[in-house]
PDB file of C-alpha atoms in Angstrom:
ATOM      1  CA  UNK A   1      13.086  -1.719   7.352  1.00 73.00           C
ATOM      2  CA  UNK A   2      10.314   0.103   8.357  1.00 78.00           C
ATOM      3  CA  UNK A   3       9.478  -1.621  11.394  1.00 75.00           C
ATOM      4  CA  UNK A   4      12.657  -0.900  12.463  1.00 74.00           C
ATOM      5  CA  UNK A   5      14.041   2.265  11.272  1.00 76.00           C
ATOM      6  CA  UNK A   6      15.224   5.247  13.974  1.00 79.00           C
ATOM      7  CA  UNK A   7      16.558   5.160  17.243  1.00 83.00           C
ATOM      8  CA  UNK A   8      15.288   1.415  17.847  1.00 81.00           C
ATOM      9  CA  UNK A   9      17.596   0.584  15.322  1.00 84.00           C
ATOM     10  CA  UNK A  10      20.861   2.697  15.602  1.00 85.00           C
ATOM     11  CA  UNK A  11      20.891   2.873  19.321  1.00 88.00           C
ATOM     12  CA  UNK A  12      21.294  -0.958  19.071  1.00 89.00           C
ATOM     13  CA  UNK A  13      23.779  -1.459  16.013  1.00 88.00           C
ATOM     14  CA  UNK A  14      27.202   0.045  14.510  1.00 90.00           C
ATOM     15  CA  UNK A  15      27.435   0.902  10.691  1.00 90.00           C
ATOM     16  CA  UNK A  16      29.204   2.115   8.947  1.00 91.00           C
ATOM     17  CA  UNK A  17      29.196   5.233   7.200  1.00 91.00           C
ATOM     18  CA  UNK A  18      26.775   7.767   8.555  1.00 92.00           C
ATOM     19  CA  UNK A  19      25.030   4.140   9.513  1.00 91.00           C
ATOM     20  CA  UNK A  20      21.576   5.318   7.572  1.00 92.00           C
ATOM     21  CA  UNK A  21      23.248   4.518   4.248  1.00 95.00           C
ATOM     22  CA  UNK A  22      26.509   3.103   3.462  1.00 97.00           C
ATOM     23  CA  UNK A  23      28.723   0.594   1.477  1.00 97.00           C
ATOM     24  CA  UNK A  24      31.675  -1.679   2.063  1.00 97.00           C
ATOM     25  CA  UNK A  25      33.481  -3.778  -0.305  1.00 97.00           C
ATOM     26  CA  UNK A  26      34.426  -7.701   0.001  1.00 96.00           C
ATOM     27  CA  UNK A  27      36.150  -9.328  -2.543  1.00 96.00           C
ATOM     28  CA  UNK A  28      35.578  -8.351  -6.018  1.00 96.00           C
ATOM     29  CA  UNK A  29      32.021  -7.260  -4.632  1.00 98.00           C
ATOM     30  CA  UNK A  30      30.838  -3.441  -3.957  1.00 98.00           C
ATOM     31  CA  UNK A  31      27.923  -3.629  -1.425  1.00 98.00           C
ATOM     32  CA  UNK A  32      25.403  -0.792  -1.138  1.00 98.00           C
ATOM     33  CA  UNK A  33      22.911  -0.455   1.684  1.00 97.00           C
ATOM     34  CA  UNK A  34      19.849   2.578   0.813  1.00 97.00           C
ATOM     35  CA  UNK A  35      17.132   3.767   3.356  1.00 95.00           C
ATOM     36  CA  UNK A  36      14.126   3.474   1.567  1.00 95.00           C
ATOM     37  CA  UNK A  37      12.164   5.532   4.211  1.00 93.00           C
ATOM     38  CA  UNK A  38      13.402   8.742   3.736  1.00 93.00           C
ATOM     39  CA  UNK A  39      15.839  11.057   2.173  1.00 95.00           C
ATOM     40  CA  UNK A  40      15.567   9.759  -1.204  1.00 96.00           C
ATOM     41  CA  UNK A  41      17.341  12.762  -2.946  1.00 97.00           C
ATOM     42  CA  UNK A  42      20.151  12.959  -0.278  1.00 96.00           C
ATOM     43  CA  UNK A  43      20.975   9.027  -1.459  1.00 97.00           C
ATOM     44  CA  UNK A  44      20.991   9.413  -4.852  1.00 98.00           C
ATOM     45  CA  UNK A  45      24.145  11.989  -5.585  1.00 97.00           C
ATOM     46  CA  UNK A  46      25.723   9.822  -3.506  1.00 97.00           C
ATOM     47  CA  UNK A  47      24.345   6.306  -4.755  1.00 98.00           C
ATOM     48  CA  UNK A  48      25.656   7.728  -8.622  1.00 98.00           C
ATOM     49  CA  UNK A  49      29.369   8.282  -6.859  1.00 97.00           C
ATOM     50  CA  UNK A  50      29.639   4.612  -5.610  1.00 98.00           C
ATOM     51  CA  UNK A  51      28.802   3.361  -8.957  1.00 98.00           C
ATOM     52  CA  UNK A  52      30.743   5.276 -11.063  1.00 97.00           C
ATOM     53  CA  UNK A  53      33.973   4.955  -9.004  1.00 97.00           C
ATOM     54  CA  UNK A  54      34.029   1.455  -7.883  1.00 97.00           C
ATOM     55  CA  UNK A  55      36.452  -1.008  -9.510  1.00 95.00           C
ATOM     56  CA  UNK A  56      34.660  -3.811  -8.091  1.00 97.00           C
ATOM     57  CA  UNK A  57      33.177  -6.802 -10.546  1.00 96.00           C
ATOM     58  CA  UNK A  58      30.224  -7.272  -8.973  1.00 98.00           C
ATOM     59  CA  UNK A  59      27.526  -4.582  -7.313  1.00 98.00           C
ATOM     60  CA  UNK A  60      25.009  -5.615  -5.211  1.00 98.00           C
ATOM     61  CA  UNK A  61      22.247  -3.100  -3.743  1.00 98.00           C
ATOM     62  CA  UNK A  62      19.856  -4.065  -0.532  1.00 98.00           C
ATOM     63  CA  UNK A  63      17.511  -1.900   1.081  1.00 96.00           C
ATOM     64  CA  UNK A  64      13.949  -2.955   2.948  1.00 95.00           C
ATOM     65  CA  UNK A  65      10.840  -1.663  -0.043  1.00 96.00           C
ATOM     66  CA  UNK A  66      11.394  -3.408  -3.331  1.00 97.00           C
ATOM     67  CA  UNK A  67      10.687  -1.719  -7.108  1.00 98.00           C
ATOM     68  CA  UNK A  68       8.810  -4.435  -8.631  1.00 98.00           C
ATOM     69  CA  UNK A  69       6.129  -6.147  -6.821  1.00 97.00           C
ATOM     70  CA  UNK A  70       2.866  -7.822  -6.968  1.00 97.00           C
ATOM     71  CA  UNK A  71      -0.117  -7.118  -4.848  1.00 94.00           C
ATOM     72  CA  UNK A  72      -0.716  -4.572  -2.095  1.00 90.00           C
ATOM     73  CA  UNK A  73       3.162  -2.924  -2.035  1.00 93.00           C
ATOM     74  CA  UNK A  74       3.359  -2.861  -5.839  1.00 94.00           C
ATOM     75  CA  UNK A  75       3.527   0.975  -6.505  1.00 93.00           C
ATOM     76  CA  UNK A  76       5.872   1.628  -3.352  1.00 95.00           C
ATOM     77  CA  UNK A  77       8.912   2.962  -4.642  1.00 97.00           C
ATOM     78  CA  UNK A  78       7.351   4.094  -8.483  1.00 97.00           C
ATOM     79  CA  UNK A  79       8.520   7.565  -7.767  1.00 97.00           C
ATOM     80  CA  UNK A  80      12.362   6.608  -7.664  1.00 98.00           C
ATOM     81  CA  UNK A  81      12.700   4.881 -10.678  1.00 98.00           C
ATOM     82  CA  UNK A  82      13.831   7.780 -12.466  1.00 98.00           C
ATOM     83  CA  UNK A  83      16.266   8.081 -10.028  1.00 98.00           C
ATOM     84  CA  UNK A  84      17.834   5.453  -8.096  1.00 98.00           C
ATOM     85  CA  UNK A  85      16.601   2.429 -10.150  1.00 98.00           C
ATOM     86  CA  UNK A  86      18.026   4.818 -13.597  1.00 98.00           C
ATOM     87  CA  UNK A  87      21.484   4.604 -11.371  1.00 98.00           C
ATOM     88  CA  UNK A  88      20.876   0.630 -10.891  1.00 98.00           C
ATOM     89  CA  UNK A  89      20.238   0.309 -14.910  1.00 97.00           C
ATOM     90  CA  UNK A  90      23.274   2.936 -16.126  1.00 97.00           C
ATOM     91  CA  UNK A  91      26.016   1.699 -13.895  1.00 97.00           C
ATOM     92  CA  UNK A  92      25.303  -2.138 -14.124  1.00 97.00           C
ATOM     93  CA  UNK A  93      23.902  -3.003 -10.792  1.00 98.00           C
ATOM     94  CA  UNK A  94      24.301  -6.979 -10.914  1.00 98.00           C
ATOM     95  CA  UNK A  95      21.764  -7.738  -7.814  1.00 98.00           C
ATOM     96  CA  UNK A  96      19.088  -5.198  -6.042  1.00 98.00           C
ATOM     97  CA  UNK A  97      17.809  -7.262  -2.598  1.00 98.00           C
ATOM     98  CA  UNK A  98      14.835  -6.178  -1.168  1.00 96.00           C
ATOM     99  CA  UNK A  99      12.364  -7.576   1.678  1.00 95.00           C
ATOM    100  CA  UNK A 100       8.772  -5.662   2.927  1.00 94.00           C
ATOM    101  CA  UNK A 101       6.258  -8.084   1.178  1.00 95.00           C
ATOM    102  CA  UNK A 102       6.024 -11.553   2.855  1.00 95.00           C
ATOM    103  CA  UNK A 103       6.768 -13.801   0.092  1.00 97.00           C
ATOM    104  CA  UNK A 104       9.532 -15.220  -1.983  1.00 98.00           C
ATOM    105  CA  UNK A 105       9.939 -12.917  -5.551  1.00 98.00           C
ATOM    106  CA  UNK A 106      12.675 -13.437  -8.276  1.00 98.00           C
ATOM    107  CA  UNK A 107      12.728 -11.057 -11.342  1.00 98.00           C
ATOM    108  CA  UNK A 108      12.878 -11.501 -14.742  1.00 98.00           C
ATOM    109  CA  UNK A 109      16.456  -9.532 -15.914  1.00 97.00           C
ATOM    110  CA  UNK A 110      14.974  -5.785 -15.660  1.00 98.00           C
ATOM    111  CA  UNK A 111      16.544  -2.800 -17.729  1.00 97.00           C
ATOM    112  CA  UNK A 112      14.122   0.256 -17.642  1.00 98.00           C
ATOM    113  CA  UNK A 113      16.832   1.956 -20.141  1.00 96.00           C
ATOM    114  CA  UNK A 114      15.179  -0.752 -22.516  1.00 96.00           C
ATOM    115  CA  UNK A 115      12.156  -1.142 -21.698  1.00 96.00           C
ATOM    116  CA  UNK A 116       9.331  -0.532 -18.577  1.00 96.00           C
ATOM    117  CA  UNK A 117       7.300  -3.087 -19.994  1.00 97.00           C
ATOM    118  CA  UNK A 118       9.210  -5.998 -20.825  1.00 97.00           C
ATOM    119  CA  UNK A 119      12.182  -7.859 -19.584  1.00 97.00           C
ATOM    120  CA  UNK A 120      15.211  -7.793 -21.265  1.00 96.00           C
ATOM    121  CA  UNK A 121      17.450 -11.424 -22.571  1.00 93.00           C
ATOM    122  CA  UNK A 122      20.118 -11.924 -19.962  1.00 94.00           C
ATOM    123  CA  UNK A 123      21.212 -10.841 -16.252  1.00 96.00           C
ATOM    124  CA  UNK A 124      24.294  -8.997 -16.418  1.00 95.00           C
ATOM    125  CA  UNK A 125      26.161  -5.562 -16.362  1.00 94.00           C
ATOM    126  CA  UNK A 126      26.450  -4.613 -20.017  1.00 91.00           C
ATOM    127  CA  UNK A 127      23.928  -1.774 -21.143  1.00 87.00           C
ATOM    128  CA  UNK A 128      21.475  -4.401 -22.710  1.00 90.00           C
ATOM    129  CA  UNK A 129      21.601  -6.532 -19.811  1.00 94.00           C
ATOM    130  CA  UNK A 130      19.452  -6.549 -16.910  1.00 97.00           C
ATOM    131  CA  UNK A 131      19.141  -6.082 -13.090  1.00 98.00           C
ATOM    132  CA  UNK A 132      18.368  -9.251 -10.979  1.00 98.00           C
ATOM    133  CA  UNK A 133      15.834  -8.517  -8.140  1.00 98.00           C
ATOM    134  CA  UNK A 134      15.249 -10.772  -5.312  1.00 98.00           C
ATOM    135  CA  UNK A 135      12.236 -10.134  -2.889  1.00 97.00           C
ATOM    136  CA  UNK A 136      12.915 -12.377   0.483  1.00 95.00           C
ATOM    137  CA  UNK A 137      10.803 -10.752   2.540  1.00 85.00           C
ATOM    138  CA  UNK A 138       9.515 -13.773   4.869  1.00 87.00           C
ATOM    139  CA  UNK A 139      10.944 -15.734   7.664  1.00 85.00           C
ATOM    140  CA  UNK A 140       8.494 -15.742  10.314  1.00 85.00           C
ATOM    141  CA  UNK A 141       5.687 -13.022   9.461  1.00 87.00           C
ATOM    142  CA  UNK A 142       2.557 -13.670   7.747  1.00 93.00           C
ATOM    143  CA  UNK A 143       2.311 -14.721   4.242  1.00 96.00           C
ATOM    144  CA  UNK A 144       1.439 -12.511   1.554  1.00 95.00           C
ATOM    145  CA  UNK A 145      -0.505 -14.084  -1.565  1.00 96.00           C
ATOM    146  CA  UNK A 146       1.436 -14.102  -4.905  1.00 97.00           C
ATOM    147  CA  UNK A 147       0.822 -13.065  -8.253  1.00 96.00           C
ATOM    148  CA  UNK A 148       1.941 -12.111 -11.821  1.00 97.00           C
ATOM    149  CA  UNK A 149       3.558  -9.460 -13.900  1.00 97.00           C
ATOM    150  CA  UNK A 150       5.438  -9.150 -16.825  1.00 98.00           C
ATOM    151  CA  UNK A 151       8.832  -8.452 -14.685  1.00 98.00           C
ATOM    152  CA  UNK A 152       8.001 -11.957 -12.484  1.00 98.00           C
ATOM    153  CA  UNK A 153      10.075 -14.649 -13.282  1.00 97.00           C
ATOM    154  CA  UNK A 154       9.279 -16.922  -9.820  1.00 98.00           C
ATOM    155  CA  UNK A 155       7.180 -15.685  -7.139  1.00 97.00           C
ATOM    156  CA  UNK A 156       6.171 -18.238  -3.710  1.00 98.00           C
ATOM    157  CA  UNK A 157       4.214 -17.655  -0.724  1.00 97.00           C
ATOM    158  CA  UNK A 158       6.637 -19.546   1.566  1.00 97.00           C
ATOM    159  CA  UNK A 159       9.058 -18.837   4.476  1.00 97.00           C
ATOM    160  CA  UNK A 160      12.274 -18.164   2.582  1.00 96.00           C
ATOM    161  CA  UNK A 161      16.262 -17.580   3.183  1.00 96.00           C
ATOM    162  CA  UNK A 162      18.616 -17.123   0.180  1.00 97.00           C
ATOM    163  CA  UNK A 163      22.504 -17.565   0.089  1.00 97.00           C
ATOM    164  CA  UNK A 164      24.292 -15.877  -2.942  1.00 97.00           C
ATOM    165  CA  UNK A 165      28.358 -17.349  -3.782  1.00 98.00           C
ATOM    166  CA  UNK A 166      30.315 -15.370  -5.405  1.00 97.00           C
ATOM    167  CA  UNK A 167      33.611 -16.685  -7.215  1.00 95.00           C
ATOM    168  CA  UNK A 168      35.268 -14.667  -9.570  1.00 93.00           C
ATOM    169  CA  UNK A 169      33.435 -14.405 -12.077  1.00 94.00           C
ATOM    170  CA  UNK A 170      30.376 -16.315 -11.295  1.00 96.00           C
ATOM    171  CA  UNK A 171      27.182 -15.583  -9.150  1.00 97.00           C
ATOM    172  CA  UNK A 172      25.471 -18.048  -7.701  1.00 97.00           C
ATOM    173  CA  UNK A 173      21.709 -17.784  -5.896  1.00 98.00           C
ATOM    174  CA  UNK A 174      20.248 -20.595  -4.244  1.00 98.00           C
ATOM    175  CA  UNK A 175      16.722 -19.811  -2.191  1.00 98.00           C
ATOM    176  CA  UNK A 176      15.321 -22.342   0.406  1.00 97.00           C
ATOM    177  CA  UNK A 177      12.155 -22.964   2.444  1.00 96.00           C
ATOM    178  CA  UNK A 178      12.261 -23.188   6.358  1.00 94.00           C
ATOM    179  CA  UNK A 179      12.572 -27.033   6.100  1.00 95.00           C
ATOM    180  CA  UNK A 180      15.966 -26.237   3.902  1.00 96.00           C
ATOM    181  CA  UNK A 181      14.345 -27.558   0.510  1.00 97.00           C
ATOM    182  CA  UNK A 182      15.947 -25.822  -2.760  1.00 98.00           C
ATOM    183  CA  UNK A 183      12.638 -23.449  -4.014  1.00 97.00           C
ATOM    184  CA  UNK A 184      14.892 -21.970  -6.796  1.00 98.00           C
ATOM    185  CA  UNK A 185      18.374 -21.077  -8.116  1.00 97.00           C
ATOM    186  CA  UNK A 186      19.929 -18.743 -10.525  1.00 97.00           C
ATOM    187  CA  UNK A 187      24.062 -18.449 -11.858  1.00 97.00           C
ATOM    188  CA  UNK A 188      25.038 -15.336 -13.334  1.00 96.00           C
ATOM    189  CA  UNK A 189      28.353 -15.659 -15.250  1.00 93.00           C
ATOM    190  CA  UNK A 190      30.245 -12.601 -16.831  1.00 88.00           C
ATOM    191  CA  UNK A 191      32.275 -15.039 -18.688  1.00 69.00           C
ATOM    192  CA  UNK A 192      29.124 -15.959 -20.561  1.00 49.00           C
ATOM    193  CA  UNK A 193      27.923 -12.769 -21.761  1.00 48.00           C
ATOM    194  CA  UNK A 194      28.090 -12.199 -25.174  1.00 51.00           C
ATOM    195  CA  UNK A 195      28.686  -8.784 -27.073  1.00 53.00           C
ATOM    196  CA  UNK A 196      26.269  -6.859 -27.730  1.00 54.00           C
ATOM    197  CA  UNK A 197      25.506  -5.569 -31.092  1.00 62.00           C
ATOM    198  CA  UNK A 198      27.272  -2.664 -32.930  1.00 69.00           C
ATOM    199  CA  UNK A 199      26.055   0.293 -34.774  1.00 72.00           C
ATOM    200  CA  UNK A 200      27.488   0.358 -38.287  1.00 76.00           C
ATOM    201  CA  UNK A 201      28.751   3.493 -40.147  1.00 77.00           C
ATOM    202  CA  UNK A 202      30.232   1.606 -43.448  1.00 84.00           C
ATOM    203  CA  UNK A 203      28.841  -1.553 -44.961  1.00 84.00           C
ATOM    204  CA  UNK A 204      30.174  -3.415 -48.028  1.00 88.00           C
ATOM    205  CA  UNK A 205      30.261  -6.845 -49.400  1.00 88.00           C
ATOM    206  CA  UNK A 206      31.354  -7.717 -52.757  1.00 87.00           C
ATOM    207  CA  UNK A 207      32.043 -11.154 -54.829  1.00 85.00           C
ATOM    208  CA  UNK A 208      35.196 -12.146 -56.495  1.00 83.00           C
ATOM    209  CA  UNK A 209      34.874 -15.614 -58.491  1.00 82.00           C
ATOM    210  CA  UNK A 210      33.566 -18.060 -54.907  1.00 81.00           C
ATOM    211  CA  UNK A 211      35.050 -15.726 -52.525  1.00 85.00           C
ATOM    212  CA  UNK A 212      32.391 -12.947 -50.768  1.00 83.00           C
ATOM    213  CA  UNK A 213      34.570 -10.027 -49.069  1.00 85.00           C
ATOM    214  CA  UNK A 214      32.509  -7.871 -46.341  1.00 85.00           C
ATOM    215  CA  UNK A 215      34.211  -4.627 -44.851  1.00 85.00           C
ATOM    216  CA  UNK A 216      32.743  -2.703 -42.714  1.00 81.00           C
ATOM    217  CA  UNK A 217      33.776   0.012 -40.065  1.00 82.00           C
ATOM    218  CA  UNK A 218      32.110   0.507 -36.597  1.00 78.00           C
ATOM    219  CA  UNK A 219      30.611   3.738 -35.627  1.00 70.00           C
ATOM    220  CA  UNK A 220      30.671   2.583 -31.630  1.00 63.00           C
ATOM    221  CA  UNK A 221      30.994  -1.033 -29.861  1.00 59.00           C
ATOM    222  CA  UNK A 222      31.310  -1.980 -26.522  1.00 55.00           C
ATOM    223  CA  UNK A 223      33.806  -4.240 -25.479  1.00 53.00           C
ATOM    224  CA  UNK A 224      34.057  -6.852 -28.335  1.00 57.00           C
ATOM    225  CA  UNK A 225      36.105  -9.371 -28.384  1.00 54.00           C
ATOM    226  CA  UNK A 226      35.802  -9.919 -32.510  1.00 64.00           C
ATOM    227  CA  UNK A 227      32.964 -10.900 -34.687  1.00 70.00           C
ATOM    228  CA  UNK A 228      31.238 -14.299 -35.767  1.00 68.00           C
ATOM    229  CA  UNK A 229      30.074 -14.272 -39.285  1.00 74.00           C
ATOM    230  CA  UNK A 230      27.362 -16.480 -40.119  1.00 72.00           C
ATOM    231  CA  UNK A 231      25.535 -17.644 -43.566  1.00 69.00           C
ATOM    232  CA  UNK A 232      22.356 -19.375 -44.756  1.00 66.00           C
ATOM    233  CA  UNK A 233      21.207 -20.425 -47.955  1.00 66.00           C
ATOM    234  CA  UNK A 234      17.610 -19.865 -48.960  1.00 60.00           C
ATOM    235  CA  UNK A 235      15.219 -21.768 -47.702  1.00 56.00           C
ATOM    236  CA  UNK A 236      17.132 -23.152 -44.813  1.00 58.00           C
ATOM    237  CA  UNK A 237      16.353 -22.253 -41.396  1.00 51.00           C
ATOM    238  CA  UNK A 238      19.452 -23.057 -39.587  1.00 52.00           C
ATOM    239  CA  UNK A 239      22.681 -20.691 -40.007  1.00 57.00           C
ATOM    240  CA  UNK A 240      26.379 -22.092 -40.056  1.00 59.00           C
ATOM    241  CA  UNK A 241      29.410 -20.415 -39.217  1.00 57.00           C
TER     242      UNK A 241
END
């Protein structure tokens, strides 16, 4: 963090790496740690590698100034989101961790390849999907007040610890006050997500006697598992399989 960045730091602890940036793997999970004091542009070539060659299910990035914040450190790391948070949003980044302002934040799913204005439907690593961000950036120092955006999904001024599970294929968050009270949870589950749409290049449908025929031919998909066909007749609101 920056408090504790430089020789105070590294003098006193072992990492890995070149121990200013580095990741290590445990389980199915890749784990990235960034500086976000310096060196921005030195990270990110390498940042892009460790995404784009991991095998790992999940990817979780931590480093000390978070992207999206309310109040005083709200604009700190702006300038990198055409860089490293691009990397978090084109290589699936499941979980970015951050700390710096003195309250408890959870985002709303964020995909800036969608949109920088509004969150996107689900958590998850598909392109649609979006990043989870978790602010726990108090456990002793002085509370910072809260506030409200349109990428704030929960955000308390409390003392706060959070525990993450991971088991196969399901991510679990559970955040707690300093008396050990549940403040708020979240599951990701990559067994839940569903496809995302496909782009078309042929399109038919055609009636024989009371059977309707569709064909059609897909121009790109990503990883579907087949296709649910659903019907309504006019006037009803509620479609059937």
């Amino acid at each position: 963090g920056n408090h504790e960045y430089g020789s105070i730091y590294l003098n006193q602890f072992v990492m890995p790496g070149n121990e200013k940036w580095y990741s290590f793997e445990f389980g199915n999970a890749l784990f990235i740690c960034l500086l976000s004091q310096v060196d921005y542009a030195a990270q990110h070539d390498w940042l892009v590698n460790e995404l784009e060659t991991t095998n790992k299910k999940w990817k979780i990035v931590f480093f000390h100034k978070p992207f999206f914040a309310v109040g005083g450190h709200a604009d700190d790391m702006n300038a990198y989101r055409d860089t490293w948070w691009k990397a978090f949003d084109d290589n699936g980044v499941d979980v970015v961790l951050g700390g710096h302002v003195h309250y408890y934040l959870r985002s709303k799913p964020i995909n800036l390849n969608v949109s920088g204005a509004s969150a996107v439907a689900q958590y998850g690593d598909w392109a649609g999907q979006g990043r989870l961000q978790i602010i726990a950036g108090s456990y002793g120092a002085p509370l910072y007040a809260v506030g409200s955006d349109w990428f704030v999904e929960e955000n308390l001024s409390t003392m706060n610890y959070t525990k993450f599970d991971i088991n196969d294929n399901t991510l679990v968050m559970n955040a707690y006050n300093m008396s050990g009270a549940l403040i708020d949870n979240v599951t990701i589950n990559k067994e839940a997500e569903v496809s995302l749409p496909v782009i078309l290049s042929f399109f038919s449908i055609s009636q024989v006697h009371n059977t309707i025929e569709l064909n059609w031919i897909c121009e790109s998909e990503i990883e579907n598992m087949g296709f649910t066909i659903e019907r309504r007749s006019v006037g009803e609101y509620g479609w059937l399989p």
